[in-house]
Amino acid sequence: RWILEHGTIPVLDPFSHSMRGAPWTAHEWLSEVIFAAAYAAGGWTGLIALTALAFAGALAMLTRFLLKEMEPVHALMFVAFAVVLPLTHLVARPHVLAMPLMVLWTAHLVRASEHGRAPSLWLLPVMTLWANLHGGFTLGLGLTLFFSAEAVLSARRQNKAMVAAKSWFAFAGLAFLSALATPHGLKGILFTLHIFGGSYALDQIAEWRSPDFHFF
C-alpha cells in the first residue's frame, strides 16, 4: 500500500522503529503490490484465493509436465510429494506467487536438456517477472548454469561441446541480464549473497536457518 500510495519503491526503511532510514532492498515489491491489490479487491478472502490459485497453478504445470514423461499414476505420486513438501510454507507471502514461475522455468530447462538444445528465448520474460516477485529467482539462475554445464559435458561425447556452450551460455547470459530488469539491478542478485553470507539475521531468524536433522 505504501508503494501504491507513493508511486515509488522504497530504498530506505520507512517502517522499523530501530532501523528507520536504513538502506532497504524491496526485492519482493511486485508481489507486495499484487497482494495489496488482492486485499483491496476482496479482503482476506482475496488473499486466500490468490494464494490458492498460485499454488494450484504450480501443481497444474508440474502435473502437465510429468504427464508427458510418465504414466498418470506415477505422475500423480510425484505431484502428491510436491504438495506435501511446501505445506508448512503455504501462506500468503511472495514466494507462493513465484512457485508457478519456478516450476515453469525448471520444467523448460529439463525439457531443453532432454532435446539437446538451449531453452527458448520466450522464457526470458519469466525470469524478469520472477526477479520482481521474489528473491528466489537466483535459484533459477543457478539451475541455468548447472544445466548449461551438463549440456556441454553431454555434447562432448558427440564432439559438439562448442555448439552447446555457445547456445546454453548465451541463454544463461541473457537470463542474467533479464534478472537485472528490476528497480534494484545488480543489487537484487547480490541481495541473495548478502542474506546467505553469514549475516546476524541468518543465525537468528528460524526460517532462514539450515535444517536441523537431529530433531523431527
Tab-separated table of C-alpha atoms in Angstrom:
chain	number	residue	atom	x	y	z
A	1	ARG	CA	0.000	0.000	0.000
A	2	TRP	CA	2.925	2.311	0.692
A	3	ILE	CA	4.253	1.668	-2.827
A	4	LEU	CA	0.858	2.347	-4.395
A	5	GLU	CA	0.292	5.475	-2.317
A	6	HIS	CA	3.725	6.980	-3.009
A	7	GLY	CA	4.158	5.728	-6.574
A	8	THR	CA	7.695	4.567	-5.885
A	9	ILE	CA	9.634	1.666	-4.410
A	10	PRO	CA	11.324	2.357	-1.060
A	11	VAL	CA	15.106	2.239	-0.862
A	12	LEU	CA	15.155	3.244	2.810
A	13	ASP	CA	13.247	1.517	5.618
A	14	PRO	CA	10.151	3.622	6.416
A	15	PHE	CA	8.642	1.245	8.998
A	16	SER	CA	11.119	-0.043	11.589
A	17	HIS	CA	11.413	1.718	14.933
A	18	SER	CA	15.089	0.941	15.480
A	19	MET	CA	16.246	0.888	11.824
A	20	ARG	CA	14.161	3.677	10.259
A	21	GLY	CA	16.023	5.179	7.303
A	22	ALA	CA	18.409	2.229	6.906
A	23	PRO	CA	19.062	1.003	3.327
A	24	TRP	CA	16.409	-1.458	2.227
A	25	THR	CA	16.151	-3.725	-0.823
A	26	ALA	CA	12.439	-4.237	-1.500
A	27	HIS	CA	13.154	-7.352	-3.556
A	28	GLU	CA	9.535	-8.579	-3.423
A	29	TRP	CA	7.928	-5.280	-4.399
A	30	LEU	CA	5.760	-6.653	-7.222
A	31	SER	CA	4.364	-9.465	-5.070
A	32	GLU	CA	3.558	-6.938	-2.364
A	33	VAL	CA	1.693	-4.731	-4.822
A	34	ILE	CA	-0.260	-7.730	-6.138
A	35	PHE	CA	-1.181	-8.784	-2.604
A	36	ALA	CA	-2.249	-5.231	-1.793
A	37	ALA	CA	-4.475	-5.178	-4.874
A	38	ALA	CA	-5.969	-8.561	-3.975
A	39	TYR	CA	-6.698	-7.344	-0.447
A	40	ALA	CA	-8.250	-4.143	-1.745
A	41	ALA	CA	-10.485	-6.140	-4.085
A	42	GLY	CA	-11.519	-8.979	-1.804
A	43	GLY	CA	-10.098	-8.512	1.685
A	44	TRP	CA	-8.626	-11.579	3.380
A	45	THR	CA	-10.715	-13.805	1.118
A	46	GLY	CA	-8.972	-12.245	-1.868
A	47	LEU	CA	-5.563	-13.026	-0.382
A	48	ILE	CA	-6.533	-16.629	0.322
A	49	ALA	CA	-7.940	-17.073	-3.184
A	50	LEU	CA	-4.816	-15.606	-4.792
A	51	THR	CA	-2.546	-17.867	-2.725
A	52	ALA	CA	-4.610	-20.952	-3.569
A	53	LEU	CA	-4.647	-20.031	-7.253
A	54	ALA	CA	-0.867	-19.615	-7.394
A	55	PHE	CA	-0.255	-22.932	-5.614
A	56	ALA	CA	-2.793	-24.738	-7.790
A	57	GLY	CA	-1.216	-23.219	-10.898
A	58	ALA	CA	2.200	-24.515	-9.910
A	59	LEU	CA	0.815	-28.013	-9.325
A	60	ALA	CA	-1.120	-27.944	-12.608
A	61	MET	CA	2.025	-27.070	-14.582
A	62	LEU	CA	4.025	-29.723	-12.774
A	63	THR	CA	1.324	-32.320	-13.487
A	64	ARG	CA	1.173	-31.364	-17.159
A	65	PHE	CA	4.945	-31.632	-17.476
A	66	LEU	CA	5.142	-35.015	-15.721
A	67	LEU	CA	2.287	-36.498	-17.744
A	68	LYS	CA	4.429	-36.089	-20.866
A	69	GLU	CA	7.133	-38.203	-19.275
A	70	MET	CA	5.374	-40.964	-17.309
A	71	GLU	CA	2.149	-42.814	-16.623
A	72	PRO	CA	-0.620	-40.825	-14.865
A	73	VAL	CA	-0.421	-42.842	-11.642
A	74	HIS	CA	3.312	-42.173	-11.343
A	75	ALA	CA	2.876	-38.506	-12.231
A	76	LEU	CA	0.227	-38.093	-9.527
A	77	MET	CA	2.510	-39.757	-6.977
A	78	PHE	CA	5.229	-37.191	-7.673
A	79	VAL	CA	2.692	-34.355	-7.561
A	80	ALA	CA	1.478	-35.657	-4.190
A	81	PHE	CA	5.049	-35.456	-2.904
A	82	ALA	CA	5.264	-31.926	-4.320
A	83	VAL	CA	2.110	-30.989	-2.380
A	84	VAL	CA	3.445	-32.289	0.929
A	85	LEU	CA	6.884	-30.646	0.767
A	86	PRO	CA	5.843	-26.952	0.863
A	87	LEU	CA	2.734	-27.314	3.047
A	88	THR	CA	4.370	-25.661	6.070
A	89	HIS	CA	5.199	-22.674	3.850
A	90	LEU	CA	1.803	-22.427	2.157
A	91	VAL	CA	0.997	-18.937	3.385
A	92	ALA	CA	0.052	-15.684	1.671
A	93	ARG	CA	3.572	-14.466	1.085
A	94	PRO	CA	5.573	-13.589	-2.057
A	95	HIS	CA	7.227	-16.977	-2.525
A	96	VAL	CA	3.810	-18.520	-3.285
A	97	LEU	CA	3.360	-16.237	-6.299
A	98	ALA	CA	6.796	-17.279	-7.536
A	99	MET	CA	6.052	-21.027	-7.329
A	100	PRO	CA	4.423	-21.301	-10.804
A	101	LEU	CA	7.370	-19.462	-12.353
A	102	MET	CA	9.839	-21.758	-10.614
A	103	VAL	CA	8.043	-24.829	-11.985
A	104	LEU	CA	7.764	-23.318	-15.467
A	105	TRP	CA	11.429	-22.302	-15.588
A	106	THR	CA	12.768	-25.600	-14.271
A	107	ALA	CA	10.480	-27.722	-16.444
A	108	HIS	CA	11.641	-25.979	-19.604
A	109	LEU	CA	15.286	-26.297	-18.595
A	110	VAL	CA	14.765	-30.033	-18.202
A	111	ARG	CA	12.855	-30.299	-21.481
A	112	ALA	CA	15.520	-28.357	-23.389
A	113	SER	CA	18.256	-30.522	-21.902
A	114	GLU	CA	16.422	-33.692	-22.935
A	115	HIS	CA	16.126	-32.411	-26.527
A	116	GLY	CA	19.780	-31.381	-26.703
A	117	ARG	CA	19.158	-27.663	-27.233
A	118	ALA	CA	19.139	-24.427	-25.290
A	119	PRO	CA	15.824	-23.157	-23.874
A	120	SER	CA	13.675	-20.865	-25.977
A	121	LEU	CA	14.181	-17.118	-25.603
A	122	TRP	CA	10.482	-16.674	-24.765
A	123	LEU	CA	11.400	-17.964	-21.296
A	124	LEU	CA	13.439	-14.818	-20.543
A	125	PRO	CA	10.435	-12.628	-19.577
A	126	VAL	CA	9.594	-15.301	-16.997
A	127	MET	CA	12.937	-14.589	-15.326
A	128	THR	CA	12.254	-10.845	-15.323
A	129	LEU	CA	8.843	-11.372	-13.729
A	130	TRP	CA	10.302	-13.823	-11.198
A	131	ALA	CA	13.074	-11.371	-10.262
A	132	ASN	CA	10.489	-8.727	-9.400
A	133	LEU	CA	8.264	-11.125	-7.449
A	134	HIS	CA	10.690	-12.938	-5.151
A	135	GLY	CA	14.396	-13.259	-4.398
A	136	GLY	CA	14.290	-16.978	-5.182
A	137	PHE	CA	14.890	-16.126	-8.840
A	138	THR	CA	18.587	-16.631	-8.108
A	139	LEU	CA	17.755	-20.342	-7.821
A	140	GLY	CA	16.622	-20.174	-11.447
A	141	LEU	CA	19.910	-18.591	-12.473
A	142	GLY	CA	21.846	-21.264	-10.589
A	143	LEU	CA	19.854	-24.058	-12.239
A	144	THR	CA	20.523	-22.472	-15.633
A	145	LEU	CA	24.269	-22.587	-15.060
A	146	PHE	CA	24.012	-26.187	-13.858
A	147	PHE	CA	22.074	-27.311	-16.932
A	148	SER	CA	24.428	-25.349	-19.179
A	149	ALA	CA	27.430	-27.191	-17.775
A	150	GLU	CA	25.598	-30.507	-18.032
A	151	ALA	CA	24.717	-29.823	-21.686
A	152	VAL	CA	28.324	-29.052	-22.559
A	153	LEU	CA	29.582	-32.218	-20.872
A	154	SER	CA	26.964	-34.318	-22.649
A	155	ALA	CA	27.764	-32.721	-26.022
A	156	ARG	CA	31.443	-33.613	-25.662
A	157	ARG	CA	30.594	-37.219	-26.465
A	158	GLN	CA	29.376	-36.074	-29.886
A	159	ASN	CA	32.145	-33.504	-30.388
A	160	LYS	CA	29.538	-30.725	-30.191
A	161	ALA	CA	30.684	-29.155	-26.948
A	162	MET	CA	31.415	-25.773	-28.530
A	163	VAL	CA	27.969	-25.565	-30.139
A	164	ALA	CA	26.278	-26.452	-26.855
A	165	ALA	CA	28.435	-23.988	-24.935
A	166	LYS	CA	27.560	-21.124	-27.269
A	167	SER	CA	23.815	-21.727	-27.170
A	168	TRP	CA	23.433	-22.597	-23.488
A	169	PHE	CA	25.785	-19.998	-22.055
A	170	ALA	CA	24.306	-17.378	-24.366
A	171	PHE	CA	20.915	-18.194	-22.858
A	172	ALA	CA	22.416	-18.095	-19.345
A	173	GLY	CA	23.869	-14.658	-20.068
A	174	LEU	CA	20.549	-13.382	-21.372
A	175	ALA	CA	18.806	-14.835	-18.309
A	176	PHE	CA	21.237	-12.917	-16.098
A	177	LEU	CA	20.502	-9.691	-17.987
A	178	SER	CA	16.766	-10.383	-17.723
A	179	ALA	CA	17.150	-10.741	-13.957
A	180	LEU	CA	18.689	-7.268	-13.817
A	181	ALA	CA	15.472	-5.698	-15.136
A	182	THR	CA	14.295	-4.744	-11.649
A	183	PRO	CA	14.344	-1.474	-9.705
A	184	HIS	CA	17.448	-2.777	-7.920
A	185	GLY	CA	19.543	-4.049	-10.834
A	186	LEU	CA	22.613	-5.932	-9.662
A	187	LYS	CA	21.704	-5.301	-6.009
A	188	GLY	CA	18.758	-7.653	-6.427
A	189	ILE	CA	21.121	-10.521	-7.225
A	190	LEU	CA	23.699	-9.556	-4.607
A	191	PHE	CA	20.910	-9.434	-2.015
A	192	THR	CA	20.782	-13.244	-2.004
A	193	LEU	CA	24.527	-13.431	-1.383
A	194	HIS	CA	24.162	-10.870	1.382
A	195	ILE	CA	21.412	-12.855	3.118
A	196	PHE	CA	23.293	-16.153	2.914
A	197	GLY	CA	26.663	-14.633	3.686
A	198	GLY	CA	26.615	-15.371	7.396
A	199	SER	CA	24.603	-12.345	8.493
A	200	TYR	CA	23.257	-11.901	12.002
A	201	ALA	CA	19.717	-12.359	10.697
A	202	LEU	CA	20.638	-15.695	9.133
A	203	ASP	CA	21.638	-17.003	12.556
A	204	GLN	CA	18.657	-15.586	14.439
A	205	ILE	CA	15.623	-15.973	12.139
A	206	ALA	CA	14.403	-19.560	12.394
A	207	GLU	CA	13.027	-19.910	8.855
A	208	TRP	CA	16.385	-18.849	7.365
A	209	ARG	CA	18.445	-21.361	9.321
A	210	SER	CA	19.740	-24.583	7.811
A	211	PRO	CA	17.626	-27.662	8.607
A	212	ASP	CA	18.491	-29.425	11.857
A	213	PHE	CA	18.179	-33.154	11.217
A	214	HIS	CA	18.820	-34.014	14.875
A	215	PHE	CA	15.129	-33.344	15.529
A	216	PHE	CA	11.941	-34.387	13.741
